Every structure is written in C-alpha cells, then in structure tokens.
C-alpha cells in the first residue's frame, strides 16, 4: 500500500502535515507526536525581524472553532535558523518553512536566507497586510499575488507553495494568479475573517476586533475552495481548514488535494495527525486502494 505523494519533486511519506502557526516548530509537541511519522512539519510564520504580534486578548473560542488575532508573532529569522531548523533536522520528516512579511522586500530577504538552509519547501503566507498598499493583504489582489509569487520565485532555491486567503470574491482567480507567477504548489485555505462580541461587557472579545476563524466550522468552505482550485489550475494543492479526523482529510483528497494540513485540531488533541495518518491507511484498506494517488481529485 503506497501512501507516498510527490509535490514539486519533494516526496512525502504520507500526505499529512501540520498547519503553520498551530505546531510551533515541533518542539512543543514532540512528547505527544512522533515527528518522524509526519509527512512534513510546517513551521510557524518566520519574518526577517522579530514580530511582537497583536495586543491581548487575541484568542477566543467560538462555536465549531476558534478566532485568533495573534498577528504572526515570531522570533525572527536569525533565532529560527539557529534554534528551530537544527531541531527539526533531527527528524525524518520534510521541513516546510512558512514565510511572512509586510513588504515584498521582507519576503525576499527571508527566502534568500533560507536558500542556504537545509529545508525542503517554502510556504509563502500572503495573508499578511501589505504596508505599502494601505494594509490590504497581498493575497486579496490577483495582480499582487502574481507579482509577489514572481519575485519570490526569482530568488527561491526551494519549491514555493503560495498559501491562499479565502477572504476573496473568487478563489480561482487568486490560484491562477499564483500559478501564472510560477508557484510550484498552493495551500488553502487560510483563516476566514470573523468577529465575536461579549454581549454582557458590550465589547469586542479580541483586542484586534477581528480575527481568523479556524476549526471544523470552516471545513465545508475549505473543501469547496480546494475543489474549485483543483479544477482551475495544474499545480498540486495542500488542503486545510477544519480537519479533525481521517474522514475530513479524505474529503480534501477526493476534492483534489495532494496533501492535507491539520491545524486547530492539534490544540485539543495533540495526537490528531497520527490518528489521521492511521485513518487514511485504514480507509485505503477498506476500499482496496493500493495507491493514495489514485484518490486525488477522484470526485468530479
């Protein structure tokens, strides 16, 4: 039984990875999860300089998920390269580094530096606000998506995954723009913008007013968007958004995802990724499937 998948020339032992921002860089989870069993670890977002993130409160539980407005707090590239990459190199898993920035130059800086590191792929988080254009996220304007993809591809030594924002009118337009810019793969979806109000205090729950909604509540939207994108572009897709078990993961694969990422579920069950890996193997046995690749995009 083959569970290996290939994305842009990089082989994964299975199609299951962790979503950026929910797993740190693995160290927080190593007593719960054997990282050697994962297809890949996707790191928390890394910027060229440390980011403090947003003021608190910045996390709120909500029906069927959570809102977060952490604001991509991270220690910056230098500490990440010194501490986190060597830690992950101890394990037999692919390393995907999530890159964030406030300007195109910020992204380029990190991508160039990562060219000298032993990491397998780069995931470019284009849901960051573009400070040069009034704070609209790079990922909400197809011209900006194509332009930043092109710039990153010029300097990248590793394959580039563009992470798409769902907060757009037409997700396929963004996917096509990333493909036109030379993206090797796409990951989707990032969080949906949401809000929660404390009716007793008559105040916003999050200091930032809005936050990113993740968890099971967004899964039907994510599956629909993965299906649309899989039928609009030729590059492989990493699907994510509310995956809590193997059944959820299989929905994404049947819709057209080559691999899947588990995010919010890690917080309430740190063992979710392993459960999903084992569940996919069980699904393949029950359906007499020899090769996971035969299931990708099977549902038309």
mmCIF file of C-alpha atoms in Angstrom:
data_model
loop_
_atom_site.group_PDB
_atom_site.id
_atom_site.type_symbol
_atom_site.label_atom_id
_atom_site.label_comp_id
_atom_site.label_asym_id
_atom_site.label_seq_id
_atom_site.Cartn_x
_atom_site.Cartn_y
_atom_site.Cartn_z
ATOM 1 C CA UNK A 1 0.000 0.000 0.000
ATOM 2 C CA UNK A 2 1.509 3.311 -1.109
ATOM 3 C CA UNK A 3 0.809 6.466 0.918
ATOM 4 C CA UNK A 4 3.655 8.477 -0.638
ATOM 5 C CA UNK A 5 2.828 11.651 -2.535
ATOM 6 C CA UNK A 6 5.040 13.988 -4.520
ATOM 7 C CA UNK A 7 4.720 17.769 -4.527
ATOM 8 C CA UNK A 8 7.023 19.713 -6.867
ATOM 9 C CA UNK A 9 9.650 16.972 -6.773
ATOM 10 C CA UNK A 10 9.589 16.602 -2.988
ATOM 11 C CA UNK A 11 8.495 13.173 -1.771
ATOM 12 C CA UNK A 12 6.287 12.864 1.321
ATOM 13 C CA UNK A 13 5.993 9.520 3.117
ATOM 14 C CA UNK A 14 2.294 10.294 3.612
ATOM 15 C CA UNK A 15 0.058 13.248 2.749
ATOM 16 C CA UNK A 16 -0.362 14.537 6.323
ATOM 17 C CA UNK A 17 1.355 17.622 7.714
ATOM 18 C CA UNK A 18 0.646 20.276 10.336
ATOM 19 C CA UNK A 19 -0.695 23.727 9.525
ATOM 20 C CA UNK A 20 1.547 26.711 10.155
ATOM 21 C CA UNK A 21 1.017 28.528 13.433
ATOM 22 C CA UNK A 22 -0.561 25.575 15.243
ATOM 23 C CA UNK A 23 2.528 23.478 15.933
ATOM 24 C CA UNK A 24 5.307 25.987 16.601
ATOM 25 C CA UNK A 25 8.300 24.261 15.092
ATOM 26 C CA UNK A 26 7.565 20.872 16.591
ATOM 27 C CA UNK A 27 9.311 21.068 19.958
ATOM 28 C CA UNK A 28 6.053 21.741 21.854
ATOM 29 C CA UNK A 29 4.555 18.527 20.504
ATOM 30 C CA UNK A 30 7.391 16.032 20.472
ATOM 31 C CA UNK A 31 6.230 14.284 23.655
ATOM 32 C CA UNK A 32 2.794 13.708 22.062
ATOM 33 C CA UNK A 33 3.672 13.125 18.414
ATOM 34 C CA UNK A 34 6.476 11.146 16.772
ATOM 35 C CA UNK A 35 7.518 13.769 14.225
ATOM 36 C CA UNK A 36 9.170 11.010 12.146
ATOM 37 C CA UNK A 37 5.694 9.786 11.215
ATOM 38 C CA UNK A 38 4.531 13.077 9.704
ATOM 39 C CA UNK A 39 4.731 13.840 6.001
ATOM 40 C CA UNK A 40 6.054 17.270 6.948
ATOM 41 C CA UNK A 41 6.244 19.850 9.693
ATOM 42 C CA UNK A 42 5.182 23.326 8.576
ATOM 43 C CA UNK A 43 6.753 25.910 10.861
ATOM 44 C CA UNK A 44 5.147 28.971 12.401
ATOM 45 C CA UNK A 45 5.468 32.083 10.228
ATOM 46 C CA UNK A 46 9.014 33.468 10.052
ATOM 47 C CA UNK A 47 9.775 37.111 9.260
ATOM 48 C CA UNK A 48 13.155 38.768 8.630
ATOM 49 C CA UNK A 49 12.972 40.508 12.033
ATOM 50 C CA UNK A 50 11.109 39.579 15.258
ATOM 51 C CA UNK A 51 7.391 40.484 15.308
ATOM 52 C CA UNK A 52 5.651 41.182 18.601
ATOM 53 C CA UNK A 53 2.211 40.298 17.329
ATOM 54 C CA UNK A 54 -1.083 41.879 18.359
ATOM 55 C CA UNK A 55 -2.200 43.037 21.826
ATOM 56 C CA UNK A 56 -4.135 40.587 24.017
ATOM 57 C CA UNK A 57 -6.746 39.157 24.240
ATOM 58 C CA UNK A 58 -6.020 37.602 20.874
ATOM 59 C CA UNK A 59 -7.549 34.107 21.022
ATOM 60 C CA UNK A 60 -11.229 33.279 21.520
ATOM 61 C CA UNK A 61 -13.121 30.020 21.401
ATOM 62 C CA UNK A 62 -16.172 30.057 19.191
ATOM 63 C CA UNK A 63 -18.820 27.569 18.131
ATOM 64 C CA UNK A 64 -17.095 24.932 15.998
ATOM 65 C CA UNK A 65 -13.675 26.532 16.137
ATOM 66 C CA UNK A 66 -11.624 29.466 17.332
ATOM 67 C CA UNK A 67 -10.723 33.026 16.424
ATOM 68 C CA UNK A 68 -7.116 34.118 16.539
ATOM 69 C CA UNK A 69 -5.535 37.521 16.091
ATOM 70 C CA UNK A 70 -2.026 36.565 17.240
ATOM 71 C CA UNK A 71 -0.587 38.705 14.463
ATOM 72 C CA UNK A 72 2.162 36.298 13.387
ATOM 73 C CA UNK A 73 4.272 36.843 16.498
ATOM 74 C CA UNK A 74 7.653 35.243 15.805
ATOM 75 C CA UNK A 75 11.272 35.478 16.962
ATOM 76 C CA UNK A 76 12.608 36.478 13.538
ATOM 77 C CA UNK A 77 14.800 34.644 11.080
ATOM 78 C CA UNK A 78 18.102 34.592 12.989
ATOM 79 C CA UNK A 79 16.810 32.778 16.078
ATOM 80 C CA UNK A 80 14.649 30.499 13.936
ATOM 81 C CA UNK A 81 17.657 29.418 11.837
ATOM 82 C CA UNK A 82 19.840 28.871 14.889
ATOM 83 C CA UNK A 83 17.281 27.022 17.035
ATOM 84 C CA UNK A 84 14.388 25.565 15.053
ATOM 85 C CA UNK A 85 15.938 24.257 11.827
ATOM 86 C CA UNK A 86 18.624 22.188 13.657
ATOM 87 C CA UNK A 87 15.897 20.817 15.945
ATOM 88 C CA UNK A 88 13.728 19.681 13.022
ATOM 89 C CA UNK A 89 16.719 18.218 11.150
ATOM 90 C CA UNK A 90 16.906 15.506 13.840
ATOM 91 C CA UNK A 91 13.699 14.002 12.474
ATOM 92 C CA UNK A 92 12.917 12.071 9.312
ATOM 93 C CA UNK A 93 10.265 14.440 8.031
ATOM 94 C CA UNK A 94 10.094 17.206 5.441
ATOM 95 C CA UNK A 95 10.583 20.757 6.681
ATOM 96 C CA UNK A 96 8.352 23.435 5.176
ATOM 97 C CA UNK A 97 9.090 26.971 6.358
ATOM 98 C CA UNK A 98 6.187 29.423 6.418
ATOM 99 C CA UNK A 99 7.383 32.909 5.437
ATOM 100 C CA UNK A 100 5.630 36.187 6.262
ATOM 101 C CA UNK A 101 6.413 39.820 5.572
ATOM 102 C CA UNK A 102 4.997 43.328 5.408
ATOM 103 C CA UNK A 103 6.587 44.264 2.090
ATOM 104 C CA UNK A 104 7.840 42.298 -0.912
ATOM 105 C CA UNK A 105 11.392 43.088 0.231
ATOM 106 C CA UNK A 106 10.711 41.431 3.615
ATOM 107 C CA UNK A 107 9.667 38.180 1.922
ATOM 108 C CA UNK A 108 12.639 38.262 -0.460
ATOM 109 C CA UNK A 109 15.042 38.737 2.458
ATOM 110 C CA UNK A 110 13.804 35.605 4.281
ATOM 111 C CA UNK A 111 13.564 33.499 1.109
ATOM 112 C CA UNK A 112 17.141 34.388 0.104
ATOM 113 C CA UNK A 113 18.447 33.481 3.577
ATOM 114 C CA UNK A 114 16.535 30.178 3.554
ATOM 115 C CA UNK A 115 18.288 29.314 0.289
ATOM 116 C CA UNK A 116 21.328 28.450 2.407
ATOM 117 C CA UNK A 117 19.389 26.199 4.796
ATOM 118 C CA UNK A 118 18.511 22.519 4.545
ATOM 119 C CA UNK A 119 14.752 22.923 4.330
ATOM 120 C CA UNK A 120 12.532 21.219 1.769
ATOM 121 C CA UNK A 121 9.919 23.779 0.745
ATOM 122 C CA UNK A 122 8.773 27.329 1.435
ATOM 123 C CA UNK A 123 5.156 28.264 2.157
ATOM 124 C CA UNK A 124 4.551 31.958 1.483
ATOM 125 C CA UNK A 125 1.841 33.447 3.697
ATOM 126 C CA UNK A 126 0.258 36.127 1.531
ATOM 127 C CA UNK A 127 -2.460 36.915 4.060
ATOM 128 C CA UNK A 128 -0.028 39.413 5.626
ATOM 129 C CA UNK A 129 -1.101 43.070 5.252
ATOM 130 C CA UNK A 130 0.949 44.849 2.584
ATOM 131 C CA UNK A 131 2.032 48.002 4.403
ATOM 132 C CA UNK A 132 2.975 49.769 1.172
ATOM 133 C CA UNK A 133 -0.585 49.442 -0.128
ATOM 134 C CA UNK A 134 -2.692 50.566 2.808
ATOM 135 C CA UNK A 135 -2.726 47.254 4.665
ATOM 136 C CA UNK A 136 -4.697 45.155 2.149
ATOM 137 C CA UNK A 137 -3.346 41.620 2.257
ATOM 138 C CA UNK A 138 -1.147 40.602 -0.701
ATOM 139 C CA UNK A 139 -3.464 37.630 -1.175
ATOM 140 C CA UNK A 140 -6.588 39.722 -1.841
ATOM 141 C CA UNK A 141 -5.416 41.246 -5.131
ATOM 142 C CA UNK A 142 -4.615 38.923 -8.056
ATOM 143 C CA UNK A 143 -2.044 41.321 -9.506
ATOM 144 C CA UNK A 144 -0.248 41.434 -6.144
ATOM 145 C CA UNK A 145 -0.426 37.625 -5.865
ATOM 146 C CA UNK A 146 1.191 37.155 -9.256
ATOM 147 C CA UNK A 147 3.801 39.854 -8.628
ATOM 148 C CA UNK A 148 4.943 38.584 -5.229
ATOM 149 C CA UNK A 149 4.995 34.971 -6.484
ATOM 150 C CA UNK A 150 7.260 36.033 -9.375
ATOM 151 C CA UNK A 151 9.609 37.948 -7.064
ATOM 152 C CA UNK A 152 9.865 35.066 -4.590
ATOM 153 C CA UNK A 153 10.442 32.517 -7.368
ATOM 154 C CA UNK A 154 13.338 34.581 -8.741
ATOM 155 C CA UNK A 155 15.366 34.063 -5.560
ATOM 156 C CA UNK A 156 13.967 30.830 -4.070
ATOM 157 C CA UNK A 157 16.223 27.774 -4.005
ATOM 158 C CA UNK A 158 13.405 25.514 -2.749
ATOM 159 C CA UNK A 159 9.969 24.853 -4.297
ATOM 160 C CA UNK A 160 7.453 27.586 -3.436
ATOM 161 C CA UNK A 161 3.959 26.970 -2.032
ATOM 162 C CA UNK A 162 1.675 30.020 -2.076
ATOM 163 C CA UNK A 163 -0.831 29.997 0.793
ATOM 164 C CA UNK A 164 -4.122 31.468 -0.378
ATOM 165 C CA UNK A 165 -6.550 33.585 1.624
ATOM 166 C CA UNK A 166 -10.239 32.627 1.418
ATOM 167 C CA UNK A 167 -11.283 36.253 2.074
ATOM 168 C CA UNK A 168 -11.755 36.977 -1.622
ATOM 169 C CA UNK A 169 -14.589 37.029 -4.150
ATOM 170 C CA UNK A 170 -13.146 34.293 -6.384
ATOM 171 C CA UNK A 171 -10.512 31.904 -5.031
ATOM 172 C CA UNK A 172 -9.759 30.524 -8.514
ATOM 173 C CA UNK A 173 -8.667 33.979 -9.669
ATOM 174 C CA UNK A 174 -6.035 34.060 -6.876
ATOM 175 C CA UNK A 175 -4.955 30.487 -7.629
ATOM 176 C CA UNK A 176 -4.499 31.242 -11.328
ATOM 177 C CA UNK A 177 -2.518 34.384 -10.460
ATOM 178 C CA UNK A 178 -0.171 32.373 -8.209
ATOM 179 C CA UNK A 179 0.225 29.724 -10.914
ATOM 180 C CA UNK A 180 0.967 32.434 -13.505
ATOM 181 C CA UNK A 181 3.616 33.820 -11.140
ATOM 182 C CA UNK A 182 5.340 30.433 -11.095
ATOM 183 C CA UNK A 183 4.072 28.848 -7.853
ATOM 184 C CA UNK A 184 5.086 25.191 -7.515
ATOM 185 C CA UNK A 185 2.109 24.382 -5.273
ATOM 186 C CA UNK A 186 -0.758 26.057 -3.427
ATOM 187 C CA UNK A 187 -2.024 25.654 0.113
ATOM 188 C CA UNK A 188 -5.559 26.619 1.075
ATOM 189 C CA UNK A 189 -7.394 27.780 2.933
ATOM 190 C CA UNK A 190 -6.034 30.252 5.415
ATOM 191 C CA UNK A 191 -8.460 31.518 8.084
ATOM 192 C CA UNK A 192 -11.752 33.273 7.364
ATOM 193 C CA UNK A 193 -12.136 36.729 8.922
ATOM 194 C CA UNK A 194 -14.516 36.651 11.895
ATOM 195 C CA UNK A 195 -15.625 38.631 14.921
ATOM 196 C CA UNK A 196 -17.010 37.961 18.388
ATOM 197 C CA UNK A 197 -18.711 40.399 20.755
ATOM 198 C CA UNK A 198 -19.095 39.939 24.513
ATOM 199 C CA UNK A 199 -22.727 40.968 24.954
ATOM 200 C CA UNK A 200 -22.510 41.387 28.763
ATOM 201 C CA UNK A 201 -19.462 43.648 28.617
ATOM 202 C CA UNK A 202 -20.674 45.097 25.287
ATOM 203 C CA UNK A 203 -17.134 44.961 23.945
ATOM 204 C CA UNK A 204 -15.185 43.084 21.285
ATOM 205 C CA UNK A 205 -13.751 39.826 22.618
ATOM 206 C CA UNK A 206 -10.483 40.311 20.688
ATOM 207 C CA UNK A 207 -8.364 43.432 21.149
ATOM 208 C CA UNK A 208 -7.933 43.447 17.368
ATOM 209 C CA UNK A 209 -11.768 43.408 16.889
ATOM 210 C CA UNK A 210 -11.474 40.778 14.129
ATOM 211 C CA UNK A 211 -9.551 37.519 13.971
ATOM 212 C CA UNK A 212 -9.038 34.491 11.785
ATOM 213 C CA UNK A 213 -11.699 31.800 12.155
ATOM 214 C CA UNK A 214 -10.377 28.231 12.002
ATOM 215 C CA UNK A 215 -11.614 24.798 13.033
ATOM 216 C CA UNK A 216 -14.459 22.484 11.945
ATOM 217 C CA UNK A 217 -16.815 25.412 11.211
ATOM 218 C CA UNK A 218 -14.827 26.381 8.106
ATOM 219 C CA UNK A 219 -14.358 22.894 6.617
ATOM 220 C CA UNK A 220 -17.228 22.929 4.078
ATOM 221 C CA UNK A 221 -15.946 26.269 2.728
ATOM 222 C CA UNK A 222 -12.399 24.908 2.550
ATOM 223 C CA UNK A 223 -13.430 21.704 0.737
ATOM 224 C CA UNK A 224 -15.411 23.744 -1.799
ATOM 225 C CA UNK A 225 -12.479 26.080 -2.441
ATOM 226 C CA UNK A 226 -9.988 23.204 -2.806
ATOM 227 C CA UNK A 227 -12.330 21.545 -5.315
ATOM 228 C CA UNK A 228 -12.691 24.784 -7.303
ATOM 229 C CA UNK A 229 -8.959 25.444 -7.354
ATOM 230 C CA UNK A 230 -8.070 21.829 -8.223
ATOM 231 C CA UNK A 231 -10.250 22.178 -11.298
ATOM 232 C CA UNK A 232 -8.806 25.578 -12.258
ATOM 233 C CA UNK A 233 -5.022 25.055 -12.022
ATOM 234 C CA UNK A 234 -2.471 22.317 -12.720
ATOM 235 C CA UNK A 235 -0.208 22.727 -9.667
ATOM 236 C CA UNK A 236 -0.633 20.444 -6.630
ATOM 237 C CA UNK A 237 -2.718 21.587 -3.649
ATOM 238 C CA UNK A 238 -2.274 21.163 0.093
ATOM 239 C CA UNK A 239 -5.768 21.316 1.602
ATOM 240 C CA UNK A 240 -6.579 22.547 5.086
ATOM 241 C CA UNK A 241 -9.391 24.010 7.139
ATOM 242 C CA UNK A 242 -11.126 22.179 9.969
ATOM 243 C CA UNK A 243 -9.587 18.719 9.573
ATOM 244 C CA UNK A 244 -10.096 16.733 12.788
ATOM 245 C CA UNK A 245 -10.033 13.126 11.543
ATOM 246 C CA UNK A 246 -9.261 10.911 8.549
ATOM 247 C CA UNK A 247 -12.769 11.291 7.106
ATOM 248 C CA UNK A 248 -12.213 15.062 6.912
ATOM 249 C CA UNK A 249 -8.793 14.550 5.325
ATOM 250 C CA UNK A 250 -10.247 12.196 2.710
ATOM 251 C CA UNK A 251 -12.818 14.822 1.711
ATOM 252 C CA UNK A 252 -9.984 17.174 0.778
ATOM 253 C CA UNK A 253 -8.064 14.471 -1.102
ATOM 254 C CA UNK A 254 -11.141 13.369 -3.064
ATOM 255 C CA UNK A 255 -11.829 17.054 -3.852
ATOM 256 C CA UNK A 256 -8.350 17.376 -5.382
ATOM 257 C CA UNK A 257 -5.773 17.954 -2.635
ATOM 258 C CA UNK A 258 -2.495 16.027 -2.917
ATOM 259 C CA UNK A 259 -1.799 16.526 0.792
ATOM 260 C CA UNK A 260 -3.548 17.907 3.876
ATOM 261 C CA UNK A 261 -2.635 20.022 6.879
ATOM 262 C CA UNK A 262 -4.041 19.628 10.383
ATOM 263 C CA UNK A 263 -4.187 22.861 12.376
ATOM 264 C CA UNK A 264 -6.659 23.844 15.100
ATOM 265 C CA UNK A 265 -7.364 20.188 15.998
ATOM 266 C CA UNK A 266 -3.803 19.914 17.379
ATOM 267 C CA UNK A 267 -4.816 22.159 20.267
ATOM 268 C CA UNK A 268 -7.492 19.877 21.708
ATOM 269 C CA UNK A 269 -5.966 16.568 20.583
ATOM 270 C CA UNK A 270 -2.199 16.712 20.029
ATOM 271 C CA UNK A 271 -2.385 13.188 18.574
ATOM 272 C CA UNK A 272 -4.720 14.203 15.707
ATOM 273 C CA UNK A 273 -2.090 13.989 12.949
ATOM 274 C CA UNK A 274 -1.205 10.384 13.829
ATOM 275 C CA UNK A 275 -4.909 9.476 14.049
ATOM 276 C CA UNK A 276 -5.398 10.961 10.569
ATOM 277 C CA UNK A 277 -2.408 9.064 9.107
ATOM 278 C CA UNK A 278 -3.650 5.768 10.546
ATOM 279 C CA UNK A 279 -7.219 6.554 9.500
ATOM 280 C CA UNK A 280 -6.185 7.178 5.888
ATOM 281 C CA UNK A 281 -4.368 3.811 5.843
ATOM 282 C CA UNK A 282 -7.482 2.151 7.237
ATOM 283 C CA UNK A 283 -9.655 3.874 4.602
ATOM 284 C CA UNK A 284 -7.360 2.613 1.839
ATOM 285 C CA UNK A 285 -7.562 -0.958 3.194
ATOM 286 C CA UNK A 286 -11.370 -0.826 3.433
ATOM 287 C CA UNK A 287 -11.673 0.450 -0.123
ATOM 288 C CA UNK A 288 -8.935 -1.828 -1.546
ATOM 289 C CA UNK A 289 -6.877 1.152 -2.664
ATOM 290 C CA UNK A 290 -3.232 0.355 -3.418
ATOM 291 C CA UNK A 291 -2.044 3.902 -4.103
ATOM 292 C CA UNK A 292 -3.255 7.082 -2.402
ATOM 293 C CA UNK A 293 -2.566 9.000 -5.626
ATOM 294 C CA UNK A 294 -5.458 7.234 -7.336
ATOM 295 C CA UNK A 295 -7.848 9.006 -4.931
ATOM 296 C CA UNK A 296 -6.656 12.583 -5.544
ATOM 297 C CA UNK A 297 -9.462 14.557 -7.210
ATOM 298 C CA UNK A 298 -11.499 11.399 -7.774
ATOM 299 C CA UNK A 299 -14.794 13.178 -7.147
ATOM 300 C CA UNK A 300 -15.736 15.331 -10.121
#
